[in-house]
PDB file of C-alpha atoms in Angstrom:
ATOM      1  CA  UNK A   1      13.484 -16.459   8.602  1.00  0.00           C
ATOM      2  CA  UNK A   2      15.691 -14.840  11.277  1.00  0.00           C
ATOM      3  CA  UNK A   3      14.599 -13.910  14.406  1.00  0.00           C
ATOM      4  CA  UNK A   4      16.753 -12.409  17.363  1.00  0.00           C
ATOM      5  CA  UNK A   5      15.183 -12.149  20.401  1.00  0.00           C
ATOM      6  CA  UNK A   6      17.317 -10.259  23.481  1.00  0.00           C
ATOM      7  CA  UNK A   7      18.095 -12.212  26.596  1.00  0.00           C
ATOM      8  CA  UNK A   8      15.679 -11.442  29.647  1.00  0.00           C
ATOM      9  CA  UNK A   9      17.221 -10.792  33.088  1.00  0.00           C
ATOM     10  CA  UNK A  10      17.822 -14.363  34.070  1.00  0.00           C
ATOM     11  CA  UNK A  11      19.828 -14.804  30.695  1.00  0.00           C
ATOM     12  CA  UNK A  12      16.492 -16.948  29.152  1.00  0.00           C
ATOM     13  CA  UNK A  13      15.138 -15.700  25.952  1.00  0.00           C
ATOM     14  CA  UNK A  14      12.513 -12.570  26.816  1.00  0.00           C
ATOM     15  CA  UNK A  15       9.069 -13.456  25.590  1.00  0.00           C
ATOM     16  CA  UNK A  16       6.496 -10.911  24.624  1.00  0.00           C
ATOM     17  CA  UNK A  17       6.036  -7.170  23.733  1.00  0.00           C
ATOM     18  CA  UNK A  18       8.722  -6.427  26.255  1.00  0.00           C
ATOM     19  CA  UNK A  19      11.474  -8.619  24.364  1.00  0.00           C
ATOM     20  CA  UNK A  20      11.526  -6.478  21.265  1.00  0.00           C
ATOM     21  CA  UNK A  21      12.359  -2.810  22.536  1.00  0.00           C
ATOM     22  CA  UNK A  22      10.831  -0.372  20.133  1.00  0.00           C
ATOM     23  CA  UNK A  23       8.925  -3.109  18.344  1.00  0.00           C
ATOM     24  CA  UNK A  24      11.933  -4.351  16.196  1.00  0.00           C
ATOM     25  CA  UNK A  25      13.932  -7.416  16.137  1.00  0.00           C
ATOM     26  CA  UNK A  26      17.750  -7.395  16.705  1.00  0.00           C
ATOM     27  CA  UNK A  27      19.714  -7.399  13.333  1.00  0.00           C
ATOM     28  CA  UNK A  28      23.622  -8.437  14.102  1.00  0.00           C
ATOM     29  CA  UNK A  29      25.483  -5.122  13.703  1.00  0.00           C
ATOM     30  CA  UNK A  30      28.466  -6.927  11.763  1.00  0.00           C
ATOM     31  CA  UNK A  31      25.856  -6.921   8.504  1.00  0.00           C
ATOM     32  CA  UNK A  32      25.843  -3.865   6.625  1.00  0.00           C
ATOM     33  CA  UNK A  33      22.182  -2.556   6.230  1.00  0.00           C
ATOM     34  CA  UNK A  34      22.123  -2.942   2.386  1.00  0.00           C
ATOM     35  CA  UNK A  35      22.377  -6.903   3.166  1.00  0.00           C
ATOM     36  CA  UNK A  36      19.024  -7.112   5.465  1.00  0.00           C
ATOM     37  CA  UNK A  37      15.559  -6.782   4.557  1.00  0.00           C
ATOM     38  CA  UNK A  38      12.636  -6.171   7.042  1.00  0.00           C
ATOM     39  CA  UNK A  39      10.000  -8.773   7.265  1.00  0.00           C
ATOM     40  CA  UNK A  40       6.229  -7.741   8.298  1.00  0.00           C
ATOM     41  CA  UNK A  41       6.686  -8.897  11.268  1.00  0.00           C
ATOM     42  CA  UNK A  42       9.067  -6.482  12.781  1.00  0.00           C
ATOM     43  CA  UNK A  43      10.860  -8.859  14.903  1.00  0.00           C
ATOM     44  CA  UNK A  44      11.850 -10.770  11.740  1.00  0.00           C
ATOM     45  CA  UNK A  45      14.781 -10.144   8.950  1.00  0.00           C
ATOM     46  CA  UNK A  46      15.842 -11.958   5.912  1.00  0.00           C
ATOM     47  CA  UNK A  47      19.094 -11.276   4.151  1.00  0.00           C
ATOM     48  CA  UNK A  48      18.197  -9.075   1.048  1.00  0.00           C
ATOM     49  CA  UNK A  49      18.799 -11.417  -1.721  1.00  0.00           C
ATOM     50  CA  UNK A  50      15.803 -13.666  -0.298  1.00  0.00           C
ATOM     51  CA  UNK A  51      13.213 -10.759  -1.025  1.00  0.00           C
ATOM     52  CA  UNK A  52      11.100 -11.365  -4.311  1.00  0.00           C
ATOM     53  CA  UNK A  53      12.888 -14.876  -4.803  1.00  0.00           C
ATOM     54  CA  UNK A  54       9.001 -16.855  -5.042  1.00  0.00           C
ATOM     55  CA  UNK A  55       9.451 -18.141  -1.786  1.00  0.00           C
ATOM     56  CA  UNK A  56       7.903 -17.126   1.660  1.00  0.00           C
ATOM     57  CA  UNK A  57      11.030 -16.591   3.747  1.00  0.00           C
ATOM     58  CA  UNK A  58       9.213 -14.509   6.261  1.00  0.00           C
ATOM     59  CA  UNK A  59       6.576 -16.907   7.599  1.00  0.00           C
ATOM     60  CA  UNK A  60       3.882 -14.151   6.161  1.00  0.00           C
ATOM     61  CA  UNK A  61       4.672 -13.792   2.573  1.00  0.00           C
ATOM     62  CA  UNK A  62       5.723 -10.143   3.345  1.00  0.00           C
ATOM     63  CA  UNK A  63       8.886 -10.449   1.465  1.00  0.00           C
ATOM     64  CA  UNK A  64       7.055 -11.280  -1.756  1.00  0.00           C
ATOM     65  CA  UNK A  65       3.798  -9.544  -1.511  1.00  0.00           C
ATOM     66  CA  UNK A  66       2.466  -6.009  -1.290  1.00  0.00           C
ATOM     67  CA  UNK A  67       2.129  -3.634   1.135  1.00  0.00           C
ATOM     68  CA  UNK A  68       5.584  -4.133   2.694  1.00  0.00           C
ATOM     69  CA  UNK A  69       7.356  -5.331  -0.902  1.00  0.00           C
ATOM     70  CA  UNK A  70       7.071  -4.559  -3.922  1.00  0.00           C
ATOM     71  CA  UNK A  71       8.139  -7.526  -6.418  1.00  0.00           C
ATOM     72  CA  UNK A  72       8.067  -7.605 -10.220  1.00  0.00           C
ATOM     73  CA  UNK A  73       5.454  -9.955 -11.833  1.00  0.00           C
ATOM     74  CA  UNK A  74       5.635 -13.637 -11.969  1.00  0.00           C
ATOM     75  CA  UNK A  75       8.725 -14.878 -13.969  1.00  0.00           C
ATOM     76  CA  UNK A  76       8.346 -17.043 -17.135  1.00  0.00           C
ATOM     77  CA  UNK A  77       8.556 -20.468 -15.147  1.00  0.00           C
ATOM     78  CA  UNK A  78       6.040 -19.114 -12.592  1.00  0.00           C
ATOM     79  CA  UNK A  79       2.112 -18.928 -12.345  1.00  0.00           C
ATOM     80  CA  UNK A  80       0.600 -16.260 -10.580  1.00  0.00           C
ATOM     81  CA  UNK A  81      -2.098 -17.479  -8.218  1.00  0.00           C
ATOM     82  CA  UNK A  82      -3.206 -17.572  -4.311  1.00  0.00           C
ATOM     83  CA  UNK A  83      -1.616 -20.265  -3.406  1.00  0.00           C
ATOM     84  CA  UNK A  84      -2.116 -22.775  -0.874  1.00  0.00           C
ATOM     85  CA  UNK A  85       1.075 -24.221  -0.394  1.00  0.00           C
ATOM     86  CA  UNK A  86       2.963 -22.247   2.461  1.00  0.00           C
ATOM     87  CA  UNK A  87       6.224 -21.754   0.704  1.00  0.00           C
ATOM     88  CA  UNK A  88       4.833 -20.107  -2.124  1.00  0.00           C
ATOM     89  CA  UNK A  89       2.843 -16.665  -1.952  1.00  0.00           C
ATOM     90  CA  UNK A  90       1.735 -15.087  -5.078  1.00  0.00           C
ATOM     91  CA  UNK A  91       3.229 -17.505  -7.581  1.00  0.00           C
ATOM     92  CA  UNK A  92       4.080 -21.155  -7.930  1.00  0.00           C
ATOM     93  CA  UNK A  93       6.459 -22.575 -10.429  1.00  0.00           C
ATOM     94  CA  UNK A  94       5.016 -23.758 -13.663  1.00  0.00           C
ATOM     95  CA  UNK A  95       6.093 -27.748 -12.692  1.00  0.00           C
ATOM     96  CA  UNK A  96       3.561 -27.690 -10.323  1.00  0.00           C
ATOM     97  CA  UNK A  97       0.804 -27.106 -12.851  1.00  0.00           C
ATOM     98  CA  UNK A  98      -1.541 -29.680 -14.143  1.00  0.00           C
ATOM     99  CA  UNK A  99      -0.118 -32.506 -11.758  1.00  0.00           C
ATOM    100  CA  UNK A 100      -3.461 -33.273 -10.253  1.00  0.00           C
ATOM    101  CA  UNK A 101      -2.493 -31.418  -7.160  1.00  0.00           C
ATOM    102  CA  UNK A 102      -4.296 -28.392  -6.071  1.00  0.00           C
ATOM    103  CA  UNK A 103      -1.372 -25.845  -5.321  1.00  0.00           C
ATOM    104  CA  UNK A 104      -3.875 -22.521  -6.056  1.00  0.00           C
ATOM    105  CA  UNK A 105      -7.054 -21.630  -4.070  1.00  0.00           C
ATOM    106  CA  UNK A 106      -8.766 -21.362  -7.222  1.00  0.00           C
ATOM    107  CA  UNK A 107      -7.522 -24.382  -8.950  1.00  0.00           C
ATOM    108  CA  UNK A 108      -5.911 -22.298 -11.646  1.00  0.00           C
ATOM    109  CA  UNK A 109      -2.794 -24.186 -11.378  1.00  0.00           C
ATOM    110  CA  UNK A 110      -5.029 -27.345 -12.706  1.00  0.00           C
ATOM    111  CA  UNK A 111      -7.098 -25.960 -15.056  1.00  0.00           C
ATOM    112  CA  UNK A 112      -6.067 -22.725 -16.551  1.00  0.00           C
ATOM    113  CA  UNK A 113      -1.953 -22.484 -16.316  1.00  0.00           C
ATOM    114  CA  UNK A 114      -0.408 -24.029 -19.444  1.00  0.00           C
ATOM    115  CA  UNK A 115       2.038 -26.301 -17.596  1.00  0.00           C
ATOM    116  CA  UNK A 116       5.996 -26.512 -17.662  1.00  0.00           C
TER     117      UNK A 116
END
């Protein structure tokens, strides 16, 4: 996750609603727009190739879940479930299934997932 905050009048990083003019974070002007994806938090952005990669890059899962992002269904190496692991959003790697550790809030990774 990338956050770029403008500097305050005293040269320190500004904080609060005034820190983000227009409610949006600053994206480096040297990057072409197609390389950048916005997160649910307007002050955050990620590189476009981090969107829909199965990992919570934005910190709020907006790069993986609706309504901010529409991603395809989980791939063959993934299990769809409400994840309890911060790094994953709507899918977990099947390698985490049936390992005697809860990774899905409904425990489906231990009882329903066929495993790797």
